Each structure stands twice: as C-alpha cells, then as structure tokens.
CSV table of C-alpha atoms in Angstrom, one decimal:
chain,number,residue,atom,x,y,z
A,1,GLU,CA,7.9,68.2,-70.0
A,2,LEU,CA,9.0,65.1,-68.0
A,3,HIS,CA,6.3,62.6,-67.1
A,4,ARG,CA,6.2,61.7,-63.4
A,5,GLY,CA,4.0,59.4,-61.4
A,6,GLY,CA,1.1,57.5,-62.8
A,7,THR,CA,-1.0,54.5,-61.9
A,8,LEU,CA,0.1,50.8,-61.9
A,9,ARG,CA,-2.7,48.3,-61.7
A,10,LEU,CA,-2.0,44.7,-60.7
A,11,ARG,CA,-4.4,41.8,-61.0
A,12,THR,CA,-3.8,39.1,-58.5
A,13,THR,CA,-5.7,36.3,-56.7
A,14,THR,CA,-4.1,37.3,-53.3
A,15,HIS,CA,-4.7,40.4,-51.2
A,16,PHE,CA,-1.9,42.9,-50.6
A,17,ALA,CA,-2.1,44.0,-47.0
A,18,THR,CA,0.1,47.1,-47.6
A,19,VAL,CA,2.7,48.6,-49.9
A,20,ASP,CA,4.5,50.3,-47.1
A,21,PRO,CA,8.2,49.3,-47.5
A,22,ALA,CA,8.6,49.0,-43.7
A,23,LEU,CA,5.6,46.7,-43.2
A,24,TYR,CA,5.3,44.5,-46.3
A,25,ASP,CA,6.4,41.0,-45.4
A,26,ALA,CA,4.7,38.6,-47.8
A,27,ALA,CA,6.4,35.5,-49.2
A,28,ASN,CA,6.2,36.9,-52.7
A,29,GLY,CA,7.2,40.3,-51.7
A,30,PHE,CA,10.5,40.7,-53.4
A,31,GLN,CA,9.0,40.7,-56.9
A,32,PHE,CA,6.1,42.9,-56.0
A,33,MET,CA,8.0,45.5,-53.9
A,34,ARG,CA,10.6,45.9,-56.7
A,35,LEU,CA,7.8,47.4,-58.8
A,36,ALA,CA,7.2,50.2,-56.2
A,37,HIS,CA,10.5,50.6,-54.4
A,38,ASP,CA,14.2,50.8,-55.1
A,39,THR,CA,17.1,50.2,-52.6
A,40,LEU,CA,20.8,51.0,-52.6
A,41,VAL,CA,21.6,47.5,-54.0
A,42,THR,CA,19.5,44.7,-55.5
A,43,LEU,CA,19.8,41.4,-57.2
A,44,GLU,CA,20.3,41.4,-61.0
A,45,PRO,CA,16.8,41.2,-62.6
A,46,ALA,CA,17.6,38.0,-64.5
A,47,SER,CA,16.7,34.3,-64.4
A,48,GLY,CA,19.0,31.6,-63.4
A,49,PRO,CA,22.4,32.1,-61.7
A,50,GLU,CA,22.6,35.7,-63.0
A,51,GLY,CA,19.6,36.6,-60.8
A,52,LEU,CA,21.8,35.9,-57.7
A,53,ARG,CA,24.3,38.6,-58.6
A,54,LEU,CA,24.4,41.7,-56.4
A,55,VAL,CA,24.2,45.0,-58.4
A,56,PRO,CA,23.9,48.7,-57.5
A,57,ASP,CA,20.3,50.1,-57.7
A,58,LEU,CA,20.1,53.6,-56.2
A,59,ALA,CA,23.8,53.5,-55.4
A,60,LEU,CA,26.3,54.4,-58.1
A,61,GLN,CA,28.4,51.3,-57.4
A,62,LEU,CA,28.8,48.5,-54.9
A,63,PRO,CA,30.9,49.7,-52.0
A,64,VAL,CA,34.0,48.0,-50.7
A,65,ALA,CA,34.1,47.3,-47.0
A,66,THR,CA,36.7,49.3,-45.1
A,67,ALA,CA,37.8,49.6,-41.5
A,68,GLY,CA,38.1,45.8,-41.1
A,69,GLY,CA,34.7,45.1,-42.7
A,70,THR,CA,32.8,47.6,-40.4
A,71,VAL,CA,32.2,50.5,-42.7
A,72,TYR,CA,30.3,50.6,-46.0
A,73,THR,CA,30.1,53.9,-48.0
A,74,PHE,CA,27.5,54.3,-50.7
A,75,ARG,CA,27.2,57.2,-53.1
A,76,LEU,CA,23.7,57.9,-54.2
A,77,ARG,CA,22.9,58.3,-57.9
A,78,PRO,CA,22.1,62.0,-58.5
A,79,GLY,CA,18.7,63.2,-59.7
A,80,ILE,CA,16.6,60.3,-58.5
A,81,ARG,CA,13.0,61.4,-57.6
A,82,TYR,CA,10.1,60.0,-55.8
A,83,SER,CA,6.8,59.6,-57.7
A,84,ASP,CA,5.7,63.0,-56.3
A,85,GLY,CA,8.8,64.7,-57.8
A,86,ARG,CA,10.8,65.3,-54.6
A,87,LEU,CA,14.4,64.4,-54.8
A,88,VAL,CA,15.6,61.3,-53.0
A,89,ARG,CA,18.2,62.4,-50.5
A,90,ALA,CA,20.8,60.5,-48.5
A,91,GLY,CA,19.1,61.3,-45.2
A,92,ASP,CA,16.0,59.5,-46.4
A,93,PHE,CA,17.8,56.2,-45.9
A,94,ARG,CA,18.6,56.8,-42.2
A,95,ARG,CA,15.0,58.0,-41.7
A,96,ALA,CA,13.7,54.8,-43.3
A,97,ILE,CA,15.8,52.6,-41.1
A,98,GLU,CA,14.9,54.4,-37.9
A,99,ARG,CA,11.3,54.1,-38.9
A,100,LEU,CA,11.7,50.3,-39.2
A,101,PHE,CA,12.6,50.2,-35.5
A,102,ARG,CA,9.9,52.6,-34.5
A,103,LEU,CA,7.3,50.5,-36.3
A,104,SER,CA,8.6,47.1,-35.0
A,105,SER,CA,9.0,46.2,-38.6
A,106,PRO,CA,10.4,42.7,-39.4
A,107,GLY,CA,12.9,44.6,-41.5
A,108,ALA,CA,14.6,46.0,-38.4
A,109,THR,CA,16.3,42.7,-38.0
A,110,TYR,CA,18.4,43.4,-41.1
A,111,TYR,CA,19.9,46.4,-39.4
A,112,THR,CA,20.7,45.1,-35.9
A,113,GLY,CA,24.5,45.1,-36.7
A,114,VAL,CA,24.5,48.8,-37.3
A,115,SER,CA,26.1,50.9,-34.5
A,116,GLY,CA,23.3,52.2,-32.3
A,117,ALA,CA,20.7,49.6,-33.3
A,118,ALA,CA,20.7,48.0,-29.8
A,119,SER,CA,19.5,51.3,-28.4
A,120,CYS,CA,16.8,51.5,-31.1
A,121,ARG,CA,15.5,48.0,-30.2
A,122,SER,CA,15.1,48.9,-26.5
A,123,ARG,CA,13.9,52.5,-27.1
A,124,ARG,CA,12.0,52.3,-30.4
A,125,ALA,CA,10.2,55.7,-30.1
A,126,ARG,CA,13.5,57.5,-29.7
A,127,CYS,CA,15.5,55.5,-32.3
A,128,ASP,CA,18.6,57.5,-33.4
A,129,LEU,CA,21.1,55.9,-35.7
A,130,THR,CA,23.1,59.1,-36.5
A,131,ALA,CA,26.3,57.3,-35.3
A,132,GLY,CA,25.6,54.2,-37.3
A,133,VAL,CA,24.1,55.6,-40.5
A,134,VAL,CA,26.0,58.8,-41.4
A,135,THR,CA,24.4,60.7,-44.3
A,136,ASP,CA,25.4,63.8,-46.3
A,137,ASP,CA,22.6,65.1,-48.5
A,138,ALA,CA,25.0,67.5,-50.4
A,139,ALA,CA,27.5,64.8,-51.2
A,140,GLY,CA,24.9,62.1,-51.6
A,141,THR,CA,26.7,59.7,-49.3
A,142,ILE,CA,25.3,57.1,-46.9
A,143,ILE,CA,27.9,55.6,-44.6
A,144,PHE,CA,27.0,52.5,-42.6
A,145,ARG,CA,29.1,51.9,-39.5
A,146,LEU,CA,28.7,48.4,-38.1
A,147,ALA,CA,29.4,47.3,-34.5
A,148,ALA,CA,31.3,44.2,-35.9
A,149,PRO,CA,32.4,43.1,-39.3
A,150,GLY,CA,29.4,42.1,-41.4
A,151,PRO,CA,30.4,39.9,-44.4
A,152,SER,CA,26.7,39.5,-45.5
A,153,PHE,CA,25.9,43.2,-45.0
A,154,LEU,CA,25.4,44.0,-48.7
A,155,LEU,CA,23.3,41.0,-49.4
A,156,LYS,CA,21.0,41.9,-46.4
A,157,ARG,CA,20.2,45.2,-48.2
A,158,THR,CA,18.2,43.4,-50.9
A,159,PRO,CA,15.2,41.6,-49.1
A,160,TYR,CA,11.9,43.1,-50.0
A,161,ALA,CA,12.1,46.9,-49.7
A,162,PHE,CA,13.3,47.2,-46.2
A,163,GLY,CA,16.1,49.3,-47.4
A,164,ALA,CA,14.0,51.7,-49.5
A,165,PRO,CA,14.3,55.4,-48.6
A,166,VAL,CA,11.3,57.4,-47.3
A,167,PRO,CA,10.9,61.1,-47.7
A,168,GLU,CA,10.6,63.6,-44.9
A,169,GLY,CA,7.1,63.7,-43.5
A,170,THR,CA,6.4,60.0,-43.9
A,171,PRO,CA,4.3,59.0,-40.9
A,172,ASP,CA,5.2,56.3,-38.5
A,173,ARG,CA,2.2,54.2,-39.5
A,174,ASP,CA,1.0,52.2,-42.4
C-alpha cells in the first residue's frame, strides 16, 4: 500500500496568513511554499550559485522557446498526485492561472504576457486563457502562447507557488 498525505508541522515565530498558492505573498514565501506546492520549473535546491539554476519540477524537462520566443511547451511528469490522491492534470495549470486573475492575486502579474491575459485583467470573473494556455490532459502537455517574446518567461514560473496547479473544484477564495 502506498502512503499518501500526512501532516507537516512547522514551528515559527511568524504567522502564516494562508497556504493558498494564489494568495501567499510573504517575503520568505519561496522556502515555505516549496514544502507544500510544486510548479513546472523551479530553482535547484542547493546553496550558492547552484541554487540559481533553473530545473524541471513537475515538467519532464525545461522547454525550448519556439515561434520566435512566444511558445513554450511543457510535458507533465506522469503519475503525479495531489495529497488527496487525485492525479495532477495538465488542465489544472490553466485553472490555477485563471484563478490568479479571478482572485486579484499578486501572482497574476507573472502571467500578463500570456495571450488573453489583458482580457482577464479587465474581466476577472470571466477570465478565459484557453488561447494562451493550451492544455491536453491525455498527452500531459501545457503550451503557453505569449503575446510577445518572453526571454524571462521560464524564470518567472518559479516565484513562490504562483505556478502551482489546482485541482478541479478548488474554490475562488482562500
């Protein structure tokens, strides 16, 4: 039998306002959020210069930009599960990003270059990024289409857990 879930207890002198990946925005958030959430890419968990190296996390490998630097295709590692046992699906990433806009999350600013994001900023409740974040659950692919070349796009996937997937049924509240 596989063990899933469990309890993590942290002792700290500060108060955590939330663990919601869309809303957590504390100065020390990167270290804390890495305990609870994974993203497509992350920084190497090492000290010194090695800790600045971008590595795949939930993605199988780092994508190469195509279409003049406006398209990034990620392939999701198969068999990844949430703590409740549900499979992580490609569509969970678009759902999470649209949720950032609906919640006016500070993390939405990391996705303003995605095609369709301008509409999400002005009509948050009806955010639809299907043209800019194309997902295929069966193939496990997440394709980001940018409005303009984004040389820092991959690096912007690492802050906090703003790129963490959320499963279907996740409410639009903390």
